[in-house]
Amino acid sequence: MTAAGDGKPRRIVVAITGATGAVYGVRLVQILGAAPGVEAHLLISAAGVMNLQHELDISKAEVEAFAHVVHNVRDIGATIASGSFAAHAMVVAPCSMRTLAAVAHGLSDNLITRAADVTLKERRKLVLMVRETPLNLAHLRNMTAVTEMGGIIFPPVPGFYQPGFYQKPQSVAELVDHTVGRVLDLIDVPQTLAPSWAGLNGQA
Ligand SMILES: Cc1cc2nc3c(=O)[nH]c(=O)nc-3n(C[C@H](O)[C@H](O)[C@H](O)COP(=O)(O)O)c2cc1C
């Protein structure tokens, strides 16, 4: 069985850029790499690699091991640089303000921003887990521009309730998983990390 249900693997592109929150990208590619019927493509910017080491003490190679296909950010001739390569969706997790700005202005200056540009032009799902605070007007305008083009702006803002769980979040890992679960919902990958809201009294 495949995630798409048509016999073909569902290709999901994950890009990790240099905003804080590398854990979101790592967790996402870890889950997608093990998800039935999913072909997980991964690319990490130079600043993303720095943050992986700085925040999580893990190497680029360790993260790449979760993915089915790994791309070099400078390889602008890669499959995912073309709309003819049938990818289902792309998630930038986390997404820096630099990458957001490049996507908002159609600057395909590396493989991440080119693949995002392709995702938008092919009218596929693009989810940007933008992370900065506070936000200046350029950030806000760039988020508006991406939204107007059909992209989904998904800041990784934790919810301090957890639908479907009997106790409140106990760890950062649980908060991260809940957010990642909501992203998986958006890109049509079945998940159990973030159960749907059953009402305050736990009744559907
Ligand atoms: C430790 C660290 C944390 C950073 N956090 C953020 C952040 O949360 N948001 C952001 O937009 N940029 C952040 N930056 C800056 C970006 O990494 C920088 O703008 C970089 O050029 C982004 O390049 P990229 O989009 O190609 O990954 C951070 C940089 C470092 C070194």
Coordinates of C-alpha atoms and ligand atoms in Angstrom, one line a residue:
M1 CA 0.0 0.0 0.0
T2 CA 1.2 3.5 -0.7
A3 CA 0.3 6.8 1.1
A4 CA -1.1 8.0 -2.2
G5 CA -3.1 4.8 -2.8
D6 CA -2.2 4.7 -6.5
G7 CA 0.8 2.3 -6.3
K8 CA 3.4 5.1 -6.5
P9 CA 5.3 6.4 -3.5
R10 CA 4.3 9.8 -2.3
R11 CA 7.3 12.0 -2.6
I12 CA 7.7 14.5 0.1
V13 CA 10.6 17.1 0.1
V14 CA 11.9 18.3 3.5
A15 CA 14.3 21.2 3.7
I16 CA 16.1 22.2 6.9
T17 CA 17.2 25.8 6.9
G18 CA 19.1 27.9 9.4
A19 CA 16.4 29.1 11.7
T20 CA 16.4 27.7 15.3
G21 CA 14.2 24.6 15.7
A22 CA 16.2 22.1 13.7
V23 CA 14.5 19.4 15.7
Y24 CA 11.3 20.0 13.7
G25 CA 13.0 19.0 10.4
V26 CA 14.8 16.1 12.0
R27 CA 11.7 14.7 13.5
L28 CA 9.8 15.2 10.3
V29 CA 12.3 13.4 8.1
Q30 CA 12.6 10.6 10.7
I31 CA 8.9 10.0 10.5
L32 CA 8.6 10.4 6.8
G33 CA 11.6 8.1 6.2
A34 CA 9.7 5.3 8.1
A35 CA 6.2 6.1 6.8
P36 CA 4.8 3.4 4.4
G37 CA 4.5 4.5 0.8
V38 CA 6.4 7.7 1.4
E39 CA 9.7 8.7 -0.4
A40 CA 11.4 11.2 1.7
H41 CA 13.7 13.7 0.0
L42 CA 16.0 15.8 2.2
L43 CA 18.1 18.9 1.7
I44 CA 19.8 21.0 4.3
S45 CA 21.2 24.5 3.9
A46 CA 24.7 25.4 5.2
A47 CA 23.2 27.4 8.1
G48 CA 20.8 24.5 8.7
V49 CA 23.8 22.2 9.1
M50 CA 25.3 24.6 11.6
N51 CA 22.1 24.6 13.7
L52 CA 21.8 20.8 13.6
Q53 CA 25.2 20.6 15.3
H54 CA 24.7 23.6 17.6
E55 CA 21.2 22.6 18.8
L56 CA 21.1 18.9 18.6
D57 CA 24.7 17.7 18.5
I58 CA 24.0 15.6 15.5
S59 CA 25.8 15.5 12.1
K60 CA 24.4 16.2 8.7
A61 CA 25.1 12.5 7.8
E62 CA 23.0 11.2 10.8
V63 CA 20.0 13.2 9.7
E64 CA 20.5 12.3 6.0
A65 CA 20.4 8.6 7.0
F66 CA 16.6 9.0 7.7
A67 CA 15.8 10.1 4.2
H68 CA 15.4 7.9 1.1
V69 CA 16.9 10.6 -1.2
V70 CA 19.4 13.3 -0.2
H71 CA 20.1 16.4 -2.3
N72 CA 22.9 18.9 -2.3
V73 CA 21.6 22.4 -1.8
R74 CA 23.9 23.6 -4.6
D75 CA 22.7 20.9 -7.1
I76 CA 20.3 23.0 -9.1
G77 CA 20.1 20.2 -11.6
A78 CA 18.5 17.8 -9.2
T79 CA 15.2 16.0 -9.9
I80 CA 13.2 18.2 -7.5
A81 CA 14.3 21.3 -9.4
S82 CA 11.9 20.4 -12.1
G83 CA 8.1 20.4 -12.0
S84 CA 8.1 17.3 -14.2
F85 CA 9.3 15.4 -11.2
A86 CA 6.1 14.4 -9.4
A87 CA 6.5 15.4 -5.8
H88 CA 3.5 15.6 -3.6
A89 CA 4.5 18.3 -1.2
M90 CA 7.4 20.2 0.3
V91 CA 8.0 21.3 3.9
V92 CA 10.7 23.7 5.0
A93 CA 11.3 22.9 8.7
P94 CA 12.4 25.2 10.1
C95 CA 12.2 28.0 7.6
S96 CA 14.5 31.0 8.1
M97 CA 13.5 34.5 7.2
R98 CA 16.1 34.5 4.5
T99 CA 14.6 31.4 2.8
L100 CA 11.1 32.8 3.3
A101 CA 12.2 36.1 1.6
A102 CA 13.7 34.2 -1.3
V103 CA 10.6 32.1 -1.8
A104 CA 8.3 35.1 -1.5
H105 CA 10.2 36.8 -4.3
G106 CA 10.7 33.9 -6.6
L107 CA 14.5 33.9 -6.1
S108 CA 15.5 30.3 -7.0
D109 CA 19.0 30.9 -5.7
N110 CA 19.6 27.4 -4.4
L111 CA 17.9 24.0 -4.6
I112 CA 15.7 24.7 -1.6
T113 CA 14.3 27.9 -3.0
R114 CA 14.1 26.5 -6.5
A115 CA 12.2 23.4 -5.2
A116 CA 9.8 25.7 -3.3
D117 CA 9.3 27.8 -6.4
V118 CA 8.5 24.6 -8.4
T119 CA 6.1 23.5 -5.7
L120 CA 4.2 26.8 -5.9
K121 CA 4.2 26.9 -9.7
E122 CA 2.9 23.4 -9.9
R123 CA 0.2 24.3 -7.4
R124 CA 1.4 21.6 -4.9
K125 CA 1.5 22.0 -1.2
L126 CA 4.3 24.1 0.3
V127 CA 4.5 24.4 4.0
L128 CA 6.9 26.9 5.5
M129 CA 7.6 26.4 9.2
V130 CA 8.8 30.0 9.6
R131 CA 10.6 30.9 12.7
E132 CA 11.5 34.3 14.0
T133 CA 10.3 36.6 16.7
P134 CA 9.5 39.4 16.8
L135 CA 8.5 39.9 13.2
N136 CA 9.4 43.0 11.1
L137 CA 7.3 44.2 8.2
A138 CA 9.4 42.5 5.6
H139 CA 8.8 39.1 7.4
L140 CA 5.1 39.8 7.5
R141 CA 4.9 40.9 3.9
N142 CA 6.8 37.9 2.7
M143 CA 4.5 35.6 4.6
T144 CA 1.5 37.3 3.0
A145 CA 3.1 37.0 -0.5
V146 CA 3.7 33.3 0.0
T147 CA 0.1 32.8 1.3
E148 CA -1.2 34.7 -1.8
M149 CA 0.8 32.3 -4.0
G150 CA -0.9 29.3 -2.3
G151 CA 1.8 28.4 0.2
I152 CA 1.0 27.6 3.8
I153 CA 2.7 29.6 6.6
F154 CA 3.0 27.3 9.6
P155 CA 5.0 28.9 12.4
P156 CA 5.9 26.1 14.9
V157 CA 4.0 27.6 17.7
P158 CA 3.3 25.0 20.4
G159 CA -0.2 24.4 21.8
F160 CA -0.2 23.8 25.5
Y161 CA -3.2 21.6 25.4
Q162 CA -2.9 18.2 23.7
P163 CA -6.1 16.9 22.1
G164 CA -6.4 13.2 22.6
F165 CA -4.0 13.0 25.5
Y166 CA -5.1 12.6 29.0
Q167 CA -2.2 14.6 30.5
K168 CA -0.7 17.9 29.5
P169 CA 2.6 17.9 27.5
Q170 CA 5.4 16.5 29.7
S171 CA 8.4 17.3 27.5
V172 CA 9.7 19.4 24.6
A173 CA 9.7 16.2 22.5
E174 CA 5.9 16.0 23.0
L175 CA 5.4 19.6 22.0
V176 CA 7.5 19.0 18.9
D177 CA 5.7 15.8 18.0
H178 CA 2.3 17.5 18.2
T179 CA 3.4 20.3 15.9
V180 CA 5.0 17.8 13.4
G181 CA 1.7 15.8 13.5
R182 CA -0.2 18.8 12.4
V183 CA 2.2 19.3 9.5
L184 CA 1.7 15.7 8.5
D185 CA -2.0 16.3 8.4
L186 CA -1.5 19.2 6.0
I187 CA 0.6 17.1 3.6
D188 CA -1.8 14.1 3.7
V189 CA 0.4 11.6 5.6
P190 CA -1.4 9.5 8.1
Q191 CA -0.2 10.2 11.7
T192 CA -1.0 9.5 15.3
L193 CA 1.2 12.3 16.9
A194 CA -1.6 14.9 17.0
P195 CA -5.0 13.2 17.4
S196 CA -7.9 15.3 16.3
W197 CA -9.7 17.4 18.8
A198 CA -12.5 15.5 20.5
G199 CA -14.0 18.4 22.4
L200 CA -13.1 19.7 25.9
N201 CA -15.0 16.8 27.5
G202 CA -13.2 14.2 25.3
Q203 CA -16.3 13.5 23.2
A204 CA -16.2 13.6 19.4
Ligands
LIG1 C1 22.2 29.7 16.1 C2 21.4 30.4 15.0 C3 20.1 30.6 15.1 C4 19.4 31.3 14.1 N1 18.0 31.4 14.3 C5 17.3 32.0 13.3 C6 15.9 32.1 13.4 O1 15.3 31.6 14.3 N2 15.2 32.6 12.3 C7 15.9 33.1 11.2 O2 15.2 33.6 10.3 N3 17.2 33.1 11.1 C8 18.0 32.6 12.1 N4 19.3 32.5 12.0 C9 20.0 33.2 10.9 C10 20.0 32.3 9.6 O3 20.7 31.1 9.9 C11 20.7 33.1 8.5 O4 19.8 34.2 8.1 C12 21.0 32.2 7.3 O5 21.6 33.1 6.3 C13 19.8 31.5 6.7 O6 20.2 30.8 5.6 P1 19.3 29.7 4.9 O7 18.0 30.3 4.8 O8 20.0 29.4 3.6 O9 19.4 28.5 5.8 C14 20.1 31.8 13.0 C15 21.4 31.6 12.9 C16 22.1 31.0 13.9 C17 23.6 30.8 13.7

